[in-house]
CSV table of C-alpha atoms in Angstrom, one decimal:
chain,number,residue,atom,x,y,z
A,1,MET,CA,48.2,23.4,-14.5
A,2,ALA,CA,46.2,22.6,-17.5
A,3,ARG,CA,43.7,19.9,-17.7
A,4,HIS,CA,43.6,17.5,-20.7
A,5,ALA,CA,40.8,15.5,-21.8
A,6,GLU,CA,41.1,11.9,-22.5
A,7,PRO,CA,41.6,10.9,-25.9
A,8,LYS,CA,38.4,9.7,-27.4
A,9,THR,CA,38.4,6.1,-28.5
A,10,PRO,CA,36.1,4.6,-31.3
A,11,ARG,CA,34.8,2.0,-28.6
A,12,ARG,CA,33.9,4.8,-26.2
A,13,GLY,CA,31.9,6.7,-28.8
A,14,LEU,CA,30.1,3.8,-30.0
A,15,LEU,CA,29.0,2.6,-26.5
A,16,PHE,CA,27.8,6.3,-26.0
A,17,LYS,CA,25.9,6.2,-28.9
A,18,ALA,CA,24.3,2.8,-28.1
A,19,GLY,CA,23.3,4.0,-24.7
A,20,LEU,CA,21.2,7.0,-26.4
A,21,GLY,CA,19.9,4.8,-28.6
A,22,VAL,CA,18.6,2.4,-26.0
A,23,THR,CA,17.2,5.5,-24.2
A,24,ALA,CA,15.5,6.8,-27.0
A,25,ALA,CA,13.9,3.4,-27.8
A,26,GLY,CA,12.8,3.0,-24.2
A,27,ALA,CA,11.1,6.5,-24.2
A,28,ALA,CA,9.4,5.6,-27.5
A,29,VAL,CA,8.1,2.6,-25.9
A,30,LEU,CA,6.9,4.2,-22.6
A,31,GLY,CA,5.3,7.1,-24.5
A,32,ALA,CA,3.4,4.9,-26.9
A,33,SER,CA,2.0,2.7,-24.3
A,34,ALA,CA,0.8,6.0,-22.3
A,35,ALA,CA,-0.6,7.3,-25.6
A,36,ALA,CA,-2.2,4.0,-26.2
A,37,GLN,CA,-4.1,3.8,-22.6
A,38,ALA,CA,-5.4,7.5,-23.0
A,39,ALA,CA,-6.8,6.9,-26.4
A,40,PRO,CA,-9.7,4.4,-26.1
A,41,GLY,CA,-12.3,6.2,-23.8
A,42,ALA,CA,-13.4,8.8,-21.8
A,43,ALA,CA,-11.5,10.7,-19.2
A,44,VAL,CA,-11.5,8.8,-15.9
A,45,PRO,CA,-13.4,11.1,-13.2
A,46,LEU,CA,-11.1,11.7,-10.2
A,47,PRO,CA,-12.3,11.5,-6.9
A,48,VAL,CA,-11.4,15.2,-6.1
A,49,ASP,CA,-13.2,15.5,-2.8
A,50,SER,CA,-11.6,12.5,-1.3
A,51,LEU,CA,-8.2,13.7,-2.3
A,52,THR,CA,-9.0,17.4,-0.7
A,53,ARG,CA,-10.2,16.2,2.6
A,54,THR,CA,-7.9,15.1,5.3
A,55,ASP,CA,-9.0,13.0,8.5
A,56,ALA,CA,-6.6,15.0,11.2
A,57,GLY,CA,-7.2,11.9,13.5
A,58,ALA,CA,-6.3,9.4,11.2
A,59,ALA,CA,-3.0,11.5,10.2
A,60,GLY,CA,-2.3,12.1,13.9
A,61,ALA,CA,-2.6,8.4,14.7
A,62,GLY,CA,-0.4,7.5,11.6
A,63,ALA,CA,2.3,10.1,12.3
A,64,LEU,CA,2.4,9.0,16.2
A,65,THR,CA,2.7,5.2,15.1
A,66,GLY,CA,5.4,6.1,12.6
A,67,VAL,CA,7.4,8.2,15.3
A,68,THR,CA,7.1,5.4,17.9
A,69,HIS,CA,8.3,2.7,15.8
A,70,GLY,CA,11.1,5.0,14.4
A,71,LEU,CA,12.3,6.0,17.8
A,72,GLY,CA,11.5,2.7,19.9
A,73,PRO,CA,14.7,1.0,18.7
A,74,LEU,CA,16.8,4.3,19.7
A,75,THR,CA,15.8,4.0,23.2
A,76,ARG,CA,17.7,0.5,23.3
A,77,LEU,CA,21.1,1.8,22.0
A,78,GLN,CA,24.1,2.2,24.2
A,79,LEU,CA,24.3,5.7,25.1
A,80,ASP,CA,28.2,5.8,26.1
A,81,PRO,CA,30.4,4.5,23.1
A,82,LEU,CA,33.1,4.1,25.7
A,83,ALA,CA,31.6,2.2,28.3
A,84,LYS,CA,33.0,-0.7,29.8
A,85,THR,CA,36.5,0.3,28.5
A,86,GLY,CA,39.6,1.5,30.3
A,87,VAL,CA,39.2,5.2,28.8
A,88,ASP,CA,35.8,5.9,29.7
A,89,PRO,CA,36.2,9.5,31.2
A,90,LEU,CA,32.3,9.0,33.2
A,91,ALA,CA,33.8,5.9,35.0
A,92,ASN,CA,36.0,8.4,37.0
A,93,GLY,CA,33.8,9.1,40.0
A,94,ILE,CA,34.2,11.3,43.1
A,95,GLY,CA,32.2,10.7,46.1
A,96,THR,CA,31.7,12.1,49.6
A,97,GLN,CA,30.0,11.4,53.0
A,98,VAL,CA,29.1,13.9,55.6
A,99,ALA,CA,28.7,12.5,59.2
A,100,ASP,CA,26.1,9.8,59.1
A,101,PHE,CA,24.2,10.7,55.9
A,102,LYS,CA,24.6,8.2,52.9
A,103,PRO,CA,27.5,8.7,50.7
A,104,VAL,CA,26.8,10.8,47.6
A,105,GLY,CA,28.8,10.8,44.4
A,106,THR,CA,28.9,11.2,40.6
A,107,ASP,CA,28.6,7.3,40.3
A,108,LEU,CA,25.0,7.9,41.1
A,109,VAL,CA,24.5,9.9,38.0
A,110,THR,CA,26.8,8.5,35.5
A,111,GLY,CA,26.9,4.9,36.8
A,112,HIS,CA,24.0,3.7,34.5
A,113,LEU,CA,25.9,5.2,31.5
A,114,THR,CA,29.3,3.7,32.3
A,115,GLU,CA,27.7,0.1,32.5
A,116,GLY,CA,26.4,0.4,28.9
A,117,GLY,CA,23.1,1.5,29.9
A,118,ALA,CA,20.4,2.8,26.9
A,119,VAL,CA,17.8,5.7,27.5
A,120,ALA,CA,15.4,2.8,28.4
A,121,ASP,CA,17.8,2.1,31.6
A,122,LEU,CA,17.9,5.5,32.9
A,123,PRO,CA,16.0,6.2,36.1
A,124,VAL,CA,13.6,9.1,35.0
A,125,ALA,CA,13.8,8.9,31.2
A,126,GLY,CA,13.5,5.2,31.3
A,127,PRO,CA,10.0,4.7,32.5
A,128,LEU,CA,8.9,7.6,30.7
A,129,THR,CA,10.2,6.4,27.1
A,130,GLN,CA,8.6,2.9,27.9
A,131,LYS,CA,5.4,4.7,28.7
A,132,LEU,CA,5.1,6.5,25.4
A,133,LEU,CA,7.3,4.1,23.0
A,134,PRO,CA,6.6,0.4,22.6
């Protein structure tokens, strides 16, 4: 199957040339302004020592703050997208009871998820995430 190029129209060529002209004019203006800025005086000294020195404590605190603010909302998202629906496979639980002991079942593990819980609602992970994240 051969590919055929679209026929060139005079209007399309004119628009292309106009776009190139505008781009060239913009580049000329930006180049002239940069040259005018650099020309008047001596070079501005850069504070090289402040650029190369790193404050590890501040960097770590900033990274931790970014992570906590980024992950904080994720702890409140519903984990099971099928929760509270009739097709949720985690809602199917099985349980047993031996003698006079308390009944044990899978609902103890999946109950929080089938009710639409988030990470912050889980018994073990919830308090942990609330201490780590705001």
